Tab-separated table of C-alpha atoms in Angstrom:
chain	number	residue	atom	x	y	z
A	1	MET	CA	27.131	12.225	10.323
A	2	PRO	CA	24.422	14.348	12.026
A	3	ILE	CA	22.462	12.871	14.897
A	4	TYR	CA	18.709	13.506	14.484
A	5	ASP	CA	16.238	13.785	17.115
A	6	LEU	CA	13.689	11.630	15.485
A	7	ILE	CA	13.403	9.443	12.488
A	8	ILE	CA	10.028	8.360	11.399
A	9	ILE	CA	9.650	5.366	9.314
A	10	GLY	CA	6.508	5.298	7.097
A	11	ALA	CA	4.494	8.182	5.559
A	12	GLY	CA	0.896	6.715	6.064
A	13	PRO	CA	-1.646	8.489	8.418
A	14	ALA	CA	0.398	7.540	11.715
A	15	GLY	CA	3.870	8.721	10.171
A	16	ILE	CA	2.319	11.853	8.760
A	17	THR	CA	0.703	12.664	11.666
A	18	ALA	CA	3.525	11.917	13.805
A	19	SER	CA	5.610	14.302	11.625
A	20	VAL	CA	3.053	17.087	11.905
A	21	TYR	CA	3.399	16.885	15.826
A	22	ALA	CA	7.324	16.732	15.615
A	23	ALA	CA	7.507	19.792	12.981
A	24	ARG	CA	5.317	21.494	15.676
A	25	LYS	CA	7.617	20.470	18.605
A	26	LYS	CA	10.477	21.722	16.368
A	27	LEU	CA	12.336	18.478	16.590
A	28	ASP	CA	15.277	17.740	14.046
A	29	PHE	CA	13.913	14.981	12.273
A	30	LEU	CA	13.490	12.944	9.155
A	31	VAL	CA	10.890	10.889	7.489
A	32	ILE	CA	11.782	7.951	5.409
A	33	SER	CA	9.009	5.931	3.262
A	34	LEU	CA	8.605	3.882	0.195
A	35	ASP	CA	5.308	5.594	-0.635
A	36	ILE	CA	3.222	8.374	0.687
A	37	GLY	CA	-0.269	7.899	2.169
A	38	GLY	CA	0.297	4.243	2.807
A	39	GLN	CA	-3.007	1.848	2.762
A	40	ALA	CA	-5.045	4.892	3.090
A	41	ALA	CA	-4.222	5.813	-0.652
A	42	TRP	CA	-5.392	2.504	-1.569
A	43	SER	CA	-8.883	2.751	0.127
A	44	GLY	CA	-11.932	3.439	-1.677
A	45	ASP	CA	-14.679	5.334	-0.109
A	46	ILE	CA	-13.956	6.825	3.267
A	47	GLU	CA	-16.826	7.829	5.372
A	48	ASN	CA	-15.682	7.556	8.978
A	49	TYR	CA	-12.745	10.072	9.238
A	50	THR	CA	-14.228	12.645	11.436
A	51	GLY	CA	-14.525	16.156	9.529
A	52	TYR	CA	-14.963	14.461	6.236
A	53	GLN	CA	-18.370	12.950	5.622
A	54	PHE	CA	-17.081	11.466	2.509
A	55	ILE	CA	-13.624	11.480	0.889
A	56	THR	CA	-11.775	8.765	-1.247
A	57	GLY	CA	-8.721	7.296	-0.032
A	58	PRO	CA	-6.262	9.137	-2.515
A	59	GLU	CA	-7.943	12.445	-1.840
A	60	LEU	CA	-7.554	12.110	1.874
A	61	ALA	CA	-3.855	10.733	1.464
A	62	LEU	CA	-3.257	13.872	-0.566
A	63	LYS	CA	-4.706	16.120	2.280
A	64	PHE	CA	-2.464	14.179	4.601
A	65	GLU	CA	0.500	15.017	2.619
A	66	GLU	CA	-0.164	18.703	2.010
A	67	HIS	CA	-0.237	18.865	5.807
A	68	MET	CA	2.910	17.224	6.258
A	69	ARG	CA	4.658	19.520	3.556
A	70	ARG	CA	3.454	22.700	5.033
A	71	TYR	CA	6.357	22.210	7.400
A	72	ASP	CA	9.236	21.726	5.226
A	73	THR	CA	9.869	18.382	6.413
A	74	ALA	CA	12.738	16.523	5.398
A	75	LEU	CA	11.227	13.444	3.358
A	76	ARG	CA	13.332	10.553	1.786
A	77	GLU	CA	10.531	9.348	-0.549
A	78	GLY	CA	11.199	5.770	-2.221
A	79	GLU	CA	13.818	4.883	0.333
A	80	GLU	CA	13.471	1.476	2.031
A	81	VAL	CA	14.749	0.782	5.697
A	82	LEU	CA	16.629	-2.384	5.883
A	83	GLU	CA	17.710	-2.322	9.594
A	84	VAL	CA	17.071	-0.280	12.876
A	85	LYS	CA	19.416	-1.001	15.593
A	86	LYS	CA	20.096	0.496	19.014
A	87	SER	CA	23.850	1.051	19.710
A	88	GLY	CA	24.492	2.769	23.150
A	89	GLU	CA	22.197	5.613	23.404
A	90	ILE	CA	21.780	6.033	19.652
A	91	ILE	CA	19.676	4.351	17.158
A	92	LEU	CA	21.039	3.427	13.593
A	93	VAL	CA	18.882	3.403	10.704
A	94	LYS	CA	20.228	1.752	7.640
A	95	THR	CA	18.262	2.204	4.418
A	96	ASN	CA	19.038	0.818	0.823
A	97	LYS	CA	20.584	4.348	0.040
A	98	ALA	CA	22.151	5.608	3.243
A	99	ASP	CA	22.953	5.256	7.058
A	100	TYR	CA	21.257	7.659	9.534
A	101	GLN	CA	21.636	8.193	13.338
A	102	SER	CA	18.873	9.472	15.814
A	103	ARG	CA	18.039	9.804	19.602
A	104	SER	CA	14.761	8.318	18.644
A	105	VAL	CA	12.738	6.529	16.138
A	106	ILE	CA	8.878	6.073	15.226
A	107	ILE	CA	8.151	2.966	13.315
A	108	ALA	CA	5.111	3.628	11.501
A	109	SER	CA	5.576	1.237	8.380
A	110	GLY	CA	2.010	-0.101	8.206
A	111	LYS	CA	1.032	-3.472	6.666
A	112	LYS	CA	0.947	-4.971	3.412
A	113	SER	CA	-0.920	-7.797	1.395
A	114	LYS	CA	0.043	-11.220	2.499
A	115	GLU	CA	0.875	-13.412	-0.404
A	116	LEU	CA	-0.509	-16.975	-1.293
A	117	GLY	CA	2.903	-18.789	-1.686
A	118	VAL	CA	1.927	-20.894	-4.562
A	119	THR	CA	3.530	-21.759	-7.843
A	120	GLY	CA	2.781	-19.157	-10.388
A	121	GLU	CA	2.307	-16.185	-7.934
A	122	LYS	CA	5.288	-14.243	-8.458
A	123	GLU	CA	5.549	-15.033	-12.240
A	124	PHE	CA	1.928	-13.894	-12.936
A	125	LYS	CA	1.946	-10.923	-10.661
A	126	HIS	CA	0.769	-8.036	-12.740
A	127	ARG	CA	-0.105	-10.595	-15.608
A	128	GLY	CA	-3.410	-11.118	-14.320
A	129	LEU	CA	-2.746	-11.804	-10.618
A	130	THR	CA	-3.029	-8.750	-8.663
A	131	TYR	CA	-3.464	-7.481	-4.757
A	132	CYS	CA	-5.461	-4.576	-5.518
A	133	ALA	CA	-9.057	-4.833	-6.727
A	134	THR	CA	-9.532	-1.172	-6.524
A	135	CYS	CA	-6.668	-0.522	-9.045
A	136	ASP	CA	-6.540	-3.409	-11.488
A	137	GLY	CA	-10.421	-4.431	-11.311
A	138	PRO	CA	-11.524	-2.293	-14.249
A	139	LEU	CA	-8.840	-3.961	-16.614
A	140	PHE	CA	-10.981	-7.571	-16.408
A	141	THR	CA	-14.351	-6.187	-18.024
A	142	GLY	CA	-16.115	-9.178	-19.286
A	143	ARG	CA	-13.733	-11.579	-18.278
A	144	ASP	CA	-13.989	-14.575	-15.615
A	145	VAL	CA	-12.046	-13.636	-12.221
A	146	ALA	CA	-11.256	-15.424	-8.902
A	147	VAL	CA	-11.048	-13.691	-5.683
A	148	ILE	CA	-9.040	-15.723	-3.127
A	149	GLY	CA	-10.013	-15.085	0.694
A	150	GLY	CA	-13.078	-14.936	2.599
A	151	GLY	CA	-12.782	-11.861	4.954
A	152	ASN	CA	-14.139	-8.167	4.355
A	153	SER	CA	-11.269	-7.351	1.781
A	154	ALA	CA	-12.340	-10.304	-0.311
A	155	LEU	CA	-15.971	-9.573	-0.229
A	156	ASP	CA	-15.175	-5.847	-0.998
A	157	ALA	CA	-12.979	-6.958	-4.103
A	158	ALA	CA	-15.609	-9.524	-5.108
A	159	LEU	CA	-18.411	-6.874	-4.877
A	160	GLN	CA	-16.424	-4.481	-7.073
A	161	LEU	CA	-15.779	-7.013	-9.444
A	162	THR	CA	-19.344	-8.249	-9.728
A	163	LYS	CA	-20.032	-4.970	-11.546
A	164	ILE	CA	-17.221	-5.490	-14.250
A	165	ALA	CA	-16.390	-9.248	-14.572
A	166	LYS	CA	-18.546	-11.657	-16.148
A	167	GLN	CA	-18.148	-14.626	-13.566
A	168	VAL	CA	-16.713	-14.211	-10.199
A	169	TYR	CA	-15.429	-17.193	-8.150
A	170	ILE	CA	-14.932	-16.766	-4.467
A	171	ILE	CA	-12.156	-19.244	-3.183
A	172	ASN	CA	-12.471	-19.504	0.481
A	173	ASN	CA	-10.462	-21.984	2.608
A	174	THR	CA	-13.019	-22.117	5.394
A	175	VAL	CA	-16.439	-23.706	6.265
A	176	GLU	CA	-18.483	-20.444	5.253
A	177	LEU	CA	-17.485	-16.790	4.393
A	178	GLY	CA	-16.562	-14.176	7.162
A	179	GLY	CA	-16.860	-10.472	7.025
A	180	ASP	CA	-20.030	-8.432	7.471
A	181	ALA	CA	-23.407	-9.843	6.973
A	182	ILE	CA	-24.444	-7.006	4.840
A	183	MET	CA	-21.627	-7.650	2.294
A	184	ARG	CA	-22.588	-11.448	2.088
A	185	GLN	CA	-26.072	-10.666	1.461
A	186	LYS	CA	-25.144	-8.259	-1.321
A	187	LEU	CA	-22.777	-10.844	-2.809
A	188	GLN	CA	-25.535	-13.551	-2.521
A	189	ALA	CA	-27.955	-11.278	-4.593
A	190	ALA	CA	-25.602	-10.926	-7.417
A	191	SER	CA	-26.199	-13.360	-10.207
A	192	ASN	CA	-22.776	-13.977	-11.340
A	193	VAL	CA	-20.849	-14.966	-8.193
A	194	VAL	CA	-19.900	-18.715	-7.301
A	195	ILE	CA	-18.698	-19.149	-3.672
A	196	LEU	CA	-16.373	-22.100	-3.159
A	197	ASN	CA	-15.993	-22.887	0.461
A	198	ASN	CA	-13.363	-25.426	1.944
A	199	SER	CA	-11.220	-24.800	-1.109
A	200	LYS	CA	-7.557	-23.545	-1.607
A	201	VAL	CA	-5.474	-22.438	-4.448
A	202	ILE	CA	-2.652	-24.753	-5.422
A	203	SER	CA	-1.327	-22.988	-8.440
A	204	VAL	CA	-1.653	-20.311	-10.890
A	205	LEU	CA	-1.298	-21.316	-14.616
A	206	GLY	CA	-1.096	-19.662	-17.745
A	207	ASP	CA	1.354	-18.524	-20.744
A	208	LYS	CA	2.084	-14.881	-21.082
A	209	PHE	CA	-1.035	-14.055	-18.813
A	210	VAL	CA	-3.170	-16.138	-16.415
A	211	SER	CA	-5.404	-18.581	-18.080
A	212	SER	CA	-6.337	-20.668	-14.946
A	213	ILE	CA	-5.831	-21.751	-11.427
A	214	LYS	CA	-5.749	-24.982	-9.973
A	215	ILE	CA	-7.818	-25.429	-6.821
A	216	LYS	CA	-8.371	-28.045	-4.273
A	217	SER	CA	-12.090	-28.503	-2.935
A	218	SER	CA	-12.804	-31.012	-0.380
A	219	ASP	CA	-9.953	-33.160	-1.395
A	220	GLN	CA	-10.694	-32.877	-5.026
A	221	GLU	CA	-8.474	-31.095	-7.353
A	222	LYS	CA	-9.882	-29.057	-10.195
A	223	GLU	CA	-8.997	-26.376	-12.597
A	224	LEU	CA	-10.969	-23.274	-13.247
A	225	THR	CA	-10.598	-21.138	-16.209
A	226	VAL	CA	-10.036	-17.569	-15.269
A	227	GLN	CA	-8.247	-14.390	-16.471
A	228	GLY	CA	-8.036	-12.711	-13.427
A	229	VAL	CA	-6.919	-13.408	-9.714
A	230	PHE	CA	-7.398	-11.071	-6.923
A	231	VAL	CA	-5.449	-12.186	-3.709
A	232	GLU	CA	-7.231	-10.736	-0.578
A	233	ILE	CA	-5.922	-12.967	2.209
A	234	GLY	CA	-5.194	-10.335	4.644
A	235	LEU	CA	-2.303	-8.386	5.795
A	236	THR	CA	0.972	-8.752	7.417
A	237	PRO	CA	3.204	-6.112	9.385
A	238	ASN	CA	5.964	-4.597	7.694
A	239	VAL	CA	8.633	-5.532	10.435
A	240	ALA	CA	11.625	-7.071	8.406
A	241	PHE	CA	13.840	-4.536	9.573
A	242	ALA	CA	12.841	-4.349	13.045
A	243	LYS	CA	14.297	-7.689	14.260
A	244	ASP	CA	15.201	-6.592	17.982
A	245	VAL	CA	11.703	-5.309	19.128
A	246	GLU	CA	9.231	-7.600	20.732
A	247	LYS	CA	6.232	-8.724	18.656
A	248	ASN	CA	3.122	-10.639	19.110
A	249	GLN	CA	1.773	-13.837	17.605
A	250	LYS	CA	0.637	-11.732	14.485
A	251	ASN	CA	4.051	-10.335	14.260
A	252	GLU	CA	2.616	-6.954	15.131
A	253	ILE	CA	4.939	-4.858	17.277
A	254	LYS	CA	3.956	-4.848	21.091
A	255	ILE	CA	3.429	-1.262	22.503
A	256	ASN	CA	2.386	0.239	25.653
A	257	LEU	CA	0.187	3.157	26.212
A	258	ARG	CA	2.932	5.497	25.465
A	259	ASN	CA	3.779	3.823	22.169
A	260	GLU	CA	6.880	2.538	23.541
A	261	SER	CA	8.510	-0.733	22.011
A	262	SER	CA	10.371	-3.020	24.164
A	263	ILE	CA	13.449	-1.198	23.359
A	264	PRO	CA	13.795	2.506	24.679
A	265	GLY	CA	13.928	5.164	22.039
A	266	ILE	CA	11.936	2.892	19.562
A	267	PHE	CA	8.362	4.062	19.474
A	268	VAL	CA	5.748	2.437	17.209
A	269	ALA	CA	2.374	3.602	15.621
A	270	GLY	CA	-0.337	2.536	13.516
A	271	ASP	CA	-1.375	-0.737	11.898
A	272	VAL	CA	2.139	-2.302	12.285
A	273	THR	CA	1.573	-2.239	16.268
A	274	ASP	CA	-0.490	-4.551	18.381
A	275	VAL	CA	-3.320	-1.847	19.066
A	276	PRO	CA	-6.704	-3.245	18.595
A	277	GLU	CA	-8.704	-2.093	15.661
A	278	LYS	CA	-6.932	-0.953	12.409
A	279	GLN	CA	-8.568	2.275	11.207
A	280	ILE	CA	-7.269	5.498	9.427
A	281	ILE	CA	-8.357	7.601	12.355
A	282	ILE	CA	-6.827	5.455	15.124
A	283	ALA	CA	-3.376	5.152	13.114
A	284	ALA	CA	-3.345	9.011	12.784
A	285	GLY	CA	-4.302	9.336	16.698
A	286	GLU	CA	-1.461	6.862	17.604
A	287	GLY	CA	1.057	8.852	15.359
A	288	SER	CA	0.483	11.912	17.371
A	289	LYS	CA	0.644	10.098	20.636
A	290	ALA	CA	3.813	8.540	19.626
A	291	ALA	CA	5.217	11.876	18.712
A	292	LEU	CA	4.302	13.329	22.059
A	293	SER	CA	5.876	10.587	23.725
A	294	VAL	CA	9.222	11.076	21.714
A	295	PHE	CA	9.303	14.714	22.697
A	296	HIS	CA	8.850	13.744	26.615
A	297	TYR	CA	11.498	10.811	26.065
A	298	LEU	CA	13.899	13.309	24.511
A	299	SER	CA	13.387	16.277	27.204
A	300	ARG	CA	13.989	13.857	29.984
A	301	LYS	CA	17.098	12.324	28.718
A	302	VAL	CA	20.563	13.502	28.531
A	303	PHE	CA	22.557	12.367	25.436
B	1	MET	CA	10.410	19.956	-28.957
B	2	ALA	CA	8.128	18.530	-26.267
B	3	LYS	CA	8.129	14.943	-25.944
B	4	SER	CA	4.854	12.716	-26.572
B	5	VAL	CA	3.412	11.497	-23.154
B	6	LYS	CA	1.029	8.742	-22.884
B	7	VAL	CA	-0.498	7.688	-19.353
B	8	TYR	CA	-2.302	4.393	-19.387
B	9	SER	CA	-4.300	4.380	-16.363
B	10	THR	CA	-7.542	3.537	-14.462
B	11	SER	CA	-9.474	6.356	-12.484
B	12	THR	CA	-9.243	4.495	-9.338
B	13	CYS	CA	-5.772	3.474	-9.069
B	14	PRO	CA	-3.906	5.737	-6.524
B	15	TRP	CA	-0.365	5.425	-8.299
B	16	CYS	CA	-2.115	6.505	-11.567
B	17	ILE	CA	-3.457	9.590	-9.743
B	18	ARG	CA	-0.208	10.480	-8.369
B	19	ALA	CA	1.686	10.162	-11.710
B	20	LYS	CA	-1.081	12.408	-13.547
B	21	GLN	CA	-0.541	14.888	-10.784
B	22	PHE	CA	3.173	14.821	-11.075
B	23	LEU	CA	2.993	15.408	-14.688
B	24	LYS	CA	0.701	18.479	-14.335
B	25	GLU	CA	2.850	20.030	-11.644
B	26	ASN	CA	5.738	20.020	-14.116
B	27	ASN	CA	3.551	21.408	-16.794
B	28	ILE	CA	3.921	18.353	-19.066
B	29	GLU	CA	1.067	17.682	-21.534
B	30	PHE	CA	0.199	14.031	-21.780
B	31	GLN	CA	-2.703	11.987	-23.244
B	32	ASN	CA	-4.480	10.038	-20.754
B	33	LEU	CA	-5.758	6.445	-21.908
B	34	ASP	CA	-8.369	5.166	-19.413
B	35	VAL	CA	-7.643	1.209	-19.799
B	36	SER	CA	-10.991	0.348	-17.805
B	37	GLY	CA	-13.179	1.772	-20.519
B	38	ASP	CA	-10.928	1.602	-23.694
B	39	GLN	CA	-10.275	-2.167	-24.681
B	40	LEU	CA	-8.215	-1.137	-27.376
B	41	ALA	CA	-5.948	1.007	-25.139
B	42	ALA	CA	-5.606	-2.002	-22.534
B	43	ASP	CA	-4.595	-4.264	-25.407
B	44	GLU	CA	-2.089	-1.741	-26.694
B	45	MET	CA	-0.740	-1.540	-23.041
B	46	MET	CA	-0.532	-5.225	-22.556
B	47	ALA	CA	1.133	-5.755	-26.060
B	48	LYS	CA	3.920	-2.756	-25.270
B	49	THR	CA	4.574	-4.151	-21.364
B	50	GLY	CA	3.476	-7.853	-21.518
B	51	GLN	CA	1.782	-7.136	-18.026
B	52	MET	CA	-1.334	-5.606	-16.784
B	53	GLY	CA	-0.440	-3.354	-14.079
B	54	VAL	CA	-1.174	0.339	-14.074
B	55	PRO	CA	0.000	3.212	-14.442
B	56	VAL	CA	2.260	2.574	-17.688
B	57	LEU	CA	3.970	5.722	-18.968
B	58	ASP	CA	4.899	5.915	-22.626
B	59	ILE	CA	7.472	8.686	-23.175
B	60	ASP	CA	8.512	8.856	-26.740
B	61	GLY	CA	8.389	5.246	-27.051
B	62	GLU	CA	10.186	4.436	-23.634
B	63	ILE	CA	7.798	2.587	-21.305
B	64	ILE	CA	7.920	3.169	-17.865
B	65	ILE	CA	5.662	0.513	-15.523
B	66	GLY	CA	4.588	2.166	-12.358
B	67	PHE	CA	5.029	5.600	-11.043
B	68	ASP	CA	8.940	5.655	-11.095
B	69	LYS	CA	9.425	9.387	-10.398
B	70	GLU	CA	13.233	9.194	-10.817
B	71	LYS	CA	12.731	7.409	-14.295
B	72	ILE	CA	10.030	9.905	-15.495
B	73	LYS	CA	12.293	12.813	-14.426
B	74	GLN	CA	15.287	11.391	-16.181
B	75	LEU	CA	13.259	10.958	-19.411
B	76	LEU	CA	11.813	14.149	-19.472
B	77	GLY	CA	14.865	16.024	-18.312
B	78	LEU	CA	13.213	17.561	-15.237
């Protein structure tokens, strides 16, 4: 079995940028990822990535991918990492398809949507319940929908839906909506939005497709007739495979200024880390830093 | 003979864009059905799959939900 210099886990902005730097440092490395582009590919309009005054998420993701592929990088797409473990000086990476060995690893696995954890959520996924308003929103033209959540991603989803759906309910479990003031104002100006604060979803109901949700508002239970449920309650780090590294309260992997985790040889970059602020441009910058740190680590160390 | 390929998609979903791009790269002709603007196409897709997630590919009657590259390759003999 070959021993790589580096294995990069994830191909979002952080992982792809790390791969570009690793290729230019002529490291012998591999990229393993379920998808390409990560959350950036799911973003709508991006106006804060320097050099592009305006670009859409899918377009920027495509640019990232082209940049990575320029270097004949070995890529295992659609492969899921199940375990990362240090054994002596070598790091073992186990996936759903193979086992690999490497002298170093960069974890850049990002974040994914949080689930509600209520009855009916799994059964009705893609049967009216979705985690991506940008993707599936247009399917709900003229229907009644509920957005679950009260932060920016929920407000963004609700705003998109006001233009498509008949009635938009926002189910928010705190006293009032969070997010940016400008987005709250836009929502208040829309005529087809009902905001239900202090409310939470208890179950999702239906036959073949979603037909209603049961909610609890100020200790009273009621049923809302909706055909669409958009879950936007935030994100959770993809860390199930990295049991041994230290994490913070949000389950993000703790790193130092050199992107080192608590285990030497395991570096981490992007949204999966505890760096403050999650932005595409920050993830990309962190990816380059992690790759350079790996380069220094490998050149200092005798294997 | 070339297989009949239909893609049920919305213009905004990243996996739809990738699926269509993949077909183009492999010179596969396909019919694109935008389910956001076309209620009949949306109903057809939901009847065929019992679900609402996009993209859905119909390759000579065989249904693929999501951008499953390996399955697409297999059905198209790529």
